[in-house]
Coordinates of N, CA and C in Angstrom, one line a residue:
X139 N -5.7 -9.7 -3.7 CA -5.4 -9.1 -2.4 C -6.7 -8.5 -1.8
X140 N -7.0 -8.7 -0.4 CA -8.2 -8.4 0.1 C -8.0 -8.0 1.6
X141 N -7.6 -6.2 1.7 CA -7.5 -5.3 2.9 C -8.3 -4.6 3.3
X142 N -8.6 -4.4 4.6 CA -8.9 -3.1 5.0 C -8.0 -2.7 6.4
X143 N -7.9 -1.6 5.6 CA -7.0 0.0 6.1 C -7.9 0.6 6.7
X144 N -7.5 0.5 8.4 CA -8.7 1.3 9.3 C -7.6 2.3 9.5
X145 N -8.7 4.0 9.4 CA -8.2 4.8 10.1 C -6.6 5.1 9.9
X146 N -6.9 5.4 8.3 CA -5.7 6.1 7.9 C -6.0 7.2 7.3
X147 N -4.7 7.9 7.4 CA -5.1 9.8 6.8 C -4.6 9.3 5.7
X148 N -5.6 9.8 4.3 CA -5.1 10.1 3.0 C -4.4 11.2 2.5
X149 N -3.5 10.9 1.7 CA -2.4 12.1 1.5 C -2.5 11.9 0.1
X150 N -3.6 12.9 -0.4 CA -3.9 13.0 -2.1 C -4.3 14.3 -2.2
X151 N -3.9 15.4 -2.9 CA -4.3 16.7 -3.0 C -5.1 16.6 -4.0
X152 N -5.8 15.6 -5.1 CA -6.5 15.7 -5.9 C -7.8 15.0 -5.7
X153 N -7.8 14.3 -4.1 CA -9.0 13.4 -3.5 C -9.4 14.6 -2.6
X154 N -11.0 14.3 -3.0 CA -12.1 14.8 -1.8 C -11.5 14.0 -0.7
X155 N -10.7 13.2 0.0 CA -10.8 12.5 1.4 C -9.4 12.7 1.4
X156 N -8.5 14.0 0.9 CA -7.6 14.7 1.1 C -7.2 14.9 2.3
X157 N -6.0 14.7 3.5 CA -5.9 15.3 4.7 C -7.5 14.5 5.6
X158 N -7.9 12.9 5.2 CA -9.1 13.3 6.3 C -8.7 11.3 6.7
X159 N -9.0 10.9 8.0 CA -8.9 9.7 8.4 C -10.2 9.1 7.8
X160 N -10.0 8.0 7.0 CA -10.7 7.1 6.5 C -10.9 5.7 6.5
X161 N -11.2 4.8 6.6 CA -11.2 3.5 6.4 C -11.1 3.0 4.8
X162 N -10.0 2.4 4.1 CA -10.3 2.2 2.8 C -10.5 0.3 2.6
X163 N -10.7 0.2 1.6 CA -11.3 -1.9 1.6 C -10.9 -1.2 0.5
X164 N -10.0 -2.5 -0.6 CA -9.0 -3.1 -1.1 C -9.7 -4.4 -1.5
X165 N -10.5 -4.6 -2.5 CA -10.6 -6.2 -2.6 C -10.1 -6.5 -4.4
X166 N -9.3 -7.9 -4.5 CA -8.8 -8.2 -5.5 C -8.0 -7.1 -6.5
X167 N -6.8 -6.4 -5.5 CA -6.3 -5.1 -5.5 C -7.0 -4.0 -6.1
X168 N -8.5 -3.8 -5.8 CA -9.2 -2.6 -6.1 C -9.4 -2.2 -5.4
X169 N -9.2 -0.6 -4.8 CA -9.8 0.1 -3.8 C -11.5 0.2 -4.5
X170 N -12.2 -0.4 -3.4 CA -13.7 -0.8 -3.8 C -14.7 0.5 -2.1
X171 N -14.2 0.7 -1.4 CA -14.4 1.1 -0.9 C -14.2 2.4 0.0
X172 N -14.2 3.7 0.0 CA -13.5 4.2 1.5 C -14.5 5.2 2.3
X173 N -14.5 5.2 3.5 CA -15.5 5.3 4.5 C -14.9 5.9 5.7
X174 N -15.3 6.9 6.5 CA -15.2 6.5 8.1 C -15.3 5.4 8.4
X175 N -16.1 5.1 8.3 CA -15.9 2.9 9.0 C -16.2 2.3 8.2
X176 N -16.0 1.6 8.1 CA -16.1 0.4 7.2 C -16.1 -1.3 7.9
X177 N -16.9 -2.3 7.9 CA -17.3 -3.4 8.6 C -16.6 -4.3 7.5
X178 N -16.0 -5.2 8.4 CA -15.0 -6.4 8.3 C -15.4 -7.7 8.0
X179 N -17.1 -7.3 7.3 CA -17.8 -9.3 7.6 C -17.0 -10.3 7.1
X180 N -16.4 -10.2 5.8 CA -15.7 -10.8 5.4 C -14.0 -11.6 5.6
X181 N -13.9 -10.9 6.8 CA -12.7 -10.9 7.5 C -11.8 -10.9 6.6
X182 N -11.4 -10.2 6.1 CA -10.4 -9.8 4.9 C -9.1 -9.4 6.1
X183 N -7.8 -9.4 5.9 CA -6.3 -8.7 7.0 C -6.8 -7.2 7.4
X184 N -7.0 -7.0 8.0 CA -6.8 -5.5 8.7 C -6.2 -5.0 9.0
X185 N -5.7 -3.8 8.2 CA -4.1 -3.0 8.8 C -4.8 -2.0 9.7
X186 N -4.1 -2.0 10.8 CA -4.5 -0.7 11.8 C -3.8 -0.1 12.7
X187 N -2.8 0.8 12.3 CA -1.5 1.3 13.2 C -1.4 3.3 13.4
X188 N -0.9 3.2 14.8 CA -1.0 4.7 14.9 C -0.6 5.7 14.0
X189 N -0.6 6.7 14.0 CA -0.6 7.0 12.5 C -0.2 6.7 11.2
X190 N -1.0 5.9 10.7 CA -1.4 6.0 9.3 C -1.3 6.2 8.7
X191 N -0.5 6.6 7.4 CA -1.0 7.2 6.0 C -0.8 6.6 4.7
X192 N -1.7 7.0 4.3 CA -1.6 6.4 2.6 C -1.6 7.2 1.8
X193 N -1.0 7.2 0.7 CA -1.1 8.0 -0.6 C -0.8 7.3 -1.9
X194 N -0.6 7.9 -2.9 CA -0.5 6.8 -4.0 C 0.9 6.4 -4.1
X195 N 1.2 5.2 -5.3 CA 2.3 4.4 -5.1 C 3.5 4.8 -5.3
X196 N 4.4 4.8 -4.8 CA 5.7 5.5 -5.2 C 7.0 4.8 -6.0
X197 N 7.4 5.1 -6.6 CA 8.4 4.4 -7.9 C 10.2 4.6 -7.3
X198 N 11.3 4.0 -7.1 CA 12.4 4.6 -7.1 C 13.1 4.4 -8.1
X199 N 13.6 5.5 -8.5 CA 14.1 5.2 -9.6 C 15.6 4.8 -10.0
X200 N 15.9 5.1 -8.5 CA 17.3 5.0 -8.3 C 17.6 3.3 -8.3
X201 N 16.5 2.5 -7.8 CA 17.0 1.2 -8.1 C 18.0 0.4 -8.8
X202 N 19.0 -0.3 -8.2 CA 20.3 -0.7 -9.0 C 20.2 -2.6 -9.4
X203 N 20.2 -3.3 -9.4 CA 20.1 -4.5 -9.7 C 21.3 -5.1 -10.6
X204 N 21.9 -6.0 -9.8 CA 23.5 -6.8 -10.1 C 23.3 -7.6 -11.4
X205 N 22.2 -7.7 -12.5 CA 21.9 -8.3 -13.4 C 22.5 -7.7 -14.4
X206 N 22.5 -8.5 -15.5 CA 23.6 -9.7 -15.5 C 24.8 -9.3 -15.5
X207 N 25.3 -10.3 -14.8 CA 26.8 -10.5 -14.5 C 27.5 -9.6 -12.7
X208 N 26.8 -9.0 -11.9 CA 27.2 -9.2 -10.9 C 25.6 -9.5 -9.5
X209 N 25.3 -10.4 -10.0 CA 24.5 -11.2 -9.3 C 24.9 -10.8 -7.6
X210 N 26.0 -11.2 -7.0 CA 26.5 -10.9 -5.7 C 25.7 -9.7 -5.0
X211 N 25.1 -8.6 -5.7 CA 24.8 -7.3 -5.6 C 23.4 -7.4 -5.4
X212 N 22.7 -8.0 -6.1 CA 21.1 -7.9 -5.8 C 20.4 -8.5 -7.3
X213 N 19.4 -9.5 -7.0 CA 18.9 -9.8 -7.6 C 17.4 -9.4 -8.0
X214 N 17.4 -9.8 -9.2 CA 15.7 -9.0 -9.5 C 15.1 -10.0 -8.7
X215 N 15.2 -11.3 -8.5 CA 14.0 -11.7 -7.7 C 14.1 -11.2 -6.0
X216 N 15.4 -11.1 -5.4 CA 15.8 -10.5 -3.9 C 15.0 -8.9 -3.9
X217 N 15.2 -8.5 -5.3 CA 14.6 -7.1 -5.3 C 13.0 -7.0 -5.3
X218 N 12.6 -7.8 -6.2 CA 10.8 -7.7 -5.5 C 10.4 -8.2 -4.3
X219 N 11.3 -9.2 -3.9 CA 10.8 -9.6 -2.7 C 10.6 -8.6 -1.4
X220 N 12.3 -7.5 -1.4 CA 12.2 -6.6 -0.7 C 11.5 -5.5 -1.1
X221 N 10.9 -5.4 -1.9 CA 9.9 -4.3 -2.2 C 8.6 -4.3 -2.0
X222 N 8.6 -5.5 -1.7 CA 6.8 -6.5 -1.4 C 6.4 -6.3 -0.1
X223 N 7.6 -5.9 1.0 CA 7.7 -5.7 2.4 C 7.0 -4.5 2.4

């Protein structure tokens, strides 16, 4: 996977770029870069929407899944799909 995230506030209390608008690049799911700007040569997807933010990944734990035996309810593969959104 190959992003850059223009111009989003980071929400990390344990990052120097804590509370600050950054540009981050994402290549082959590694954050490889983060900057005030950051240049697009590569044309990699560019996310860029009014406010912004990122922080690290979040887990639910509450997750339910109809496996096995009530399928009707949600499937593990219906469930990563909507979680990939």
């Amino acid at each position: 996977m190959n992003i850059l995230i223009k111009s989003a506030t980071i929400v990390d209390p344990k990052s120097e770029f804590h509370n600050s608008t950054q540009d981050v690049l994402i290549e082959n799911g590694v954050i490889t870069a983060i900057a005030i700007s950051i240049n697009n040569p590569k044309n990699y997807k560019e996310i860029k929407l009014d406010n912004l933010h990122i922080s690290q990944g979040w887990f639910d734990s509450s997750v339910s899944f109809g496996e096995p035996g009530f399928e009707e309810r949600e499937t593990i593969v219906n469930g990563l799909k909507t979680a990939a959104l």
